[in-house]
Coordinates of C-alpha atoms in Angstrom, one line a residue:
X1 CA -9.8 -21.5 11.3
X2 CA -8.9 -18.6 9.2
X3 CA -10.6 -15.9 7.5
X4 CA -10.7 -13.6 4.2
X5 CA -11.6 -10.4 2.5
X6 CA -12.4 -8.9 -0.7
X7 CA -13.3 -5.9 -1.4
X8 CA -13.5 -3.0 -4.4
X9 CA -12.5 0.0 -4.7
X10 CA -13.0 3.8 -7.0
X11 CA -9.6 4.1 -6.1
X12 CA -6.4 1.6 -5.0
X13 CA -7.5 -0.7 -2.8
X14 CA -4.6 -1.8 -1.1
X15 CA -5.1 0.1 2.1
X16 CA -8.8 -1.5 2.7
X17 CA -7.3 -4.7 1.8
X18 CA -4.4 -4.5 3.8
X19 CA -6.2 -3.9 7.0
X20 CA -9.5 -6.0 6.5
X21 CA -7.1 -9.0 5.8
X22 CA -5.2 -8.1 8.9
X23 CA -8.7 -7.8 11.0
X24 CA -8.6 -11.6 10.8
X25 CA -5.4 -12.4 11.8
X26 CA -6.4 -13.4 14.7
X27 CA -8.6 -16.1 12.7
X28 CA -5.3 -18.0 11.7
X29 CA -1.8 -18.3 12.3
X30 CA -0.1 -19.9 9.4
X31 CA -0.2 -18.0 6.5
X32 CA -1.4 -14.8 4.8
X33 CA -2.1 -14.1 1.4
X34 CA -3.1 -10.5 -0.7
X35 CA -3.9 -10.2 -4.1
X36 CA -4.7 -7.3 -6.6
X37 CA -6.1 -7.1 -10.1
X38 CA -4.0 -4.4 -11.8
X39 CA -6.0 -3.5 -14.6
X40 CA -3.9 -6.0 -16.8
X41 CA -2.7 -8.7 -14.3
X42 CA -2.3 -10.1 -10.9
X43 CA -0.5 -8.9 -8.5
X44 CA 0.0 -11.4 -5.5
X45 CA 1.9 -11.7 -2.3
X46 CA 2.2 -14.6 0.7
X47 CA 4.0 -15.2 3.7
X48 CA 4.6 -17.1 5.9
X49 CA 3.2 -16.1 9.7
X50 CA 3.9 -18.9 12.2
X51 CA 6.8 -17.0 13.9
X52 CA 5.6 -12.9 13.2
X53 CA 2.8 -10.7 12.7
X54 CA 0.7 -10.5 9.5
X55 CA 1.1 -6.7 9.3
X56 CA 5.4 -7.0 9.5
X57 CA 5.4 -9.6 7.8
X58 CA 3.6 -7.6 4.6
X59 CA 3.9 -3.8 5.5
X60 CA 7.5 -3.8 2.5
X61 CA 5.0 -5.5 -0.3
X62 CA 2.4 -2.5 -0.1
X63 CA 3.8 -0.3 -2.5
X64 CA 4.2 -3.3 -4.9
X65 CA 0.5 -3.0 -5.1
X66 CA -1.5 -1.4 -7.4
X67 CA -5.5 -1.9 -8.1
X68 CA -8.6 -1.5 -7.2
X69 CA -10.1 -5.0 -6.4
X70 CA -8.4 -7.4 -4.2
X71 CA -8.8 -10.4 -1.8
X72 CA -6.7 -11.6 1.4
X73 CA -6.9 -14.6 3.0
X74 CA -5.4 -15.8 6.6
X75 CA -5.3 -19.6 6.6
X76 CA -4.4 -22.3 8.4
X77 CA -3.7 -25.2 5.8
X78 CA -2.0 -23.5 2.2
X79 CA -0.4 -21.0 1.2
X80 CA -3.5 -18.5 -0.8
X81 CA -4.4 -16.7 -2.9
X82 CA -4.0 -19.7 -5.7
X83 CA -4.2 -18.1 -9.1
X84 CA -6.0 -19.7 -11.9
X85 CA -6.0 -19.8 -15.8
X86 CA -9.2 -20.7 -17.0
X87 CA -11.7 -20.1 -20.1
X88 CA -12.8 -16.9 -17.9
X89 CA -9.4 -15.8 -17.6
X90 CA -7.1 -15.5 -14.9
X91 CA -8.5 -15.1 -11.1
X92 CA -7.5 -15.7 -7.6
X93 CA -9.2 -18.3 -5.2
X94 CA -9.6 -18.5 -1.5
X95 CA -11.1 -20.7 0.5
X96 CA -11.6 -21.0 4.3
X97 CA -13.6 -24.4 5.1
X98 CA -13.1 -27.4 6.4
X99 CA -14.2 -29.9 4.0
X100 CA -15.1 -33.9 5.9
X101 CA -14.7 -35.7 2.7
X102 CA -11.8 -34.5 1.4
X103 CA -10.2 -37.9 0.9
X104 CA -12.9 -39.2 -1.2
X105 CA -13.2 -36.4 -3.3
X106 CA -9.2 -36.4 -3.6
X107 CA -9.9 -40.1 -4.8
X108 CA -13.1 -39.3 -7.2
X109 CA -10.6 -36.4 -9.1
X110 CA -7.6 -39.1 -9.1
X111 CA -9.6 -41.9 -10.5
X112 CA -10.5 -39.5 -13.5
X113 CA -7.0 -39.0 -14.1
X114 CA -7.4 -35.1 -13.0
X115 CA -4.5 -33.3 -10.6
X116 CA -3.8 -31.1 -8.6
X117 CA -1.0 -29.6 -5.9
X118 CA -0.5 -31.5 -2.5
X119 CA 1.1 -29.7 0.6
X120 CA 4.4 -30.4 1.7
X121 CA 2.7 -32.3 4.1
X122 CA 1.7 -34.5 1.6
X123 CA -1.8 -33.8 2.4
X124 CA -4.4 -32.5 -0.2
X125 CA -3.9 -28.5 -1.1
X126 CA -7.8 -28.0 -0.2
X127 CA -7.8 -24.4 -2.6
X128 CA -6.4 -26.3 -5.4
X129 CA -9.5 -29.3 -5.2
X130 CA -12.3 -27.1 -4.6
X131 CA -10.7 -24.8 -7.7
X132 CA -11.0 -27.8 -9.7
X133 CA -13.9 -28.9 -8.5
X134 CA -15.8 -25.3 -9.0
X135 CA -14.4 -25.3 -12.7
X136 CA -15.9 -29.0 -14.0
X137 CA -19.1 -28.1 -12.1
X138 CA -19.3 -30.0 -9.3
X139 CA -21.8 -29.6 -6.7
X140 CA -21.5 -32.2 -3.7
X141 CA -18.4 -30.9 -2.4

C-alpha cells in the first residue's frame, strides 16, 4: 500500500507538499518521492525509507525546492516520481495501485517491441508500464 499527494499553490508549495506526502507515510515503507515544477523544470527528490523516517530522510532537500505545484508519493514497489518526456512536455507520474495483470500487459508491450525500466528485482517497474500505457492510449489496464 502507499499513498500520494499533489497539490498547488499562489505561493511555494514545498511546505504543503512536504507534509501532505509525509501524512501518508504511514501508507508505505519503502520509498518516498517529491517533485516540483519550477517554472522552467523539474525539480525531483527520492529516498530510500526502509530503515528511517520520511521526514529525516527529506527535511536537507527542502530548500532545494522551489515551485508552486508538486506531487509526493510513498510507495511500496519503485522508486517515484518517474519523469517523463513526451509530446506534452515534461511531467512527473505516480501511481499507487496494484495492477492483477501486470504480467500480461508486460507481455502485450514486449511483443510490440516497446520497453520500459524493470526493478532491481527484476520485476516490472509498474510507474513506468502504466506511463507507457497512458501515453499510446490504452484503456484496459
Amino acid at each position: 500500500m502507499g499513498g500520494f499527494f499533489g497539490t498547488i499553490s499562489k505561493g511555494e508549495c514545498i511546505n504543503d507538499l512536504y507534509y501532505g506526502t509525509d501524512y501518508n507515510s504511514h501508507m508505505g515503507t519503502k520509498r518516498g518521492g517529491l517533485c516540483t515544477w519550477t517554472g522552467t523544470g523539474l525539480q525531483r527528490s527520492i529516498h530510500n525509507l526502509e530503515n528511517s523516517y520520511f521526514r529525516t530522510k527529506f527535511e536537507d532537500d527542502l530548500v532545494k525546492f522551489k515551485g508552486n505545484p508538486g506531487i509526493g508519493v510513498i510507495s511500496d514497489t519503485d522508486p517515484q516520481p518517474i519523469v517523463l518526456t513526451s509530446h506534452l512536455g515534461k511531467f512527473a507520474v505516480v501511481t499507487v495501485a496494484r495492477i492483477h495483470n501486470l504480467n500480461k500487459l508486460d507481455k502485450e508491450l514486449i511483443d510490440k517491441g516497446r520497453y520500459f525500466s524493470a526493478l532491481t528485482s527484476g520485476k516490472t517497474n509498474p510507474t513506468d508500464l502504466v506511463s507507457l500505457l497512458i501515453n499510446e492510449g490504452h484503456t484496459s489496464a
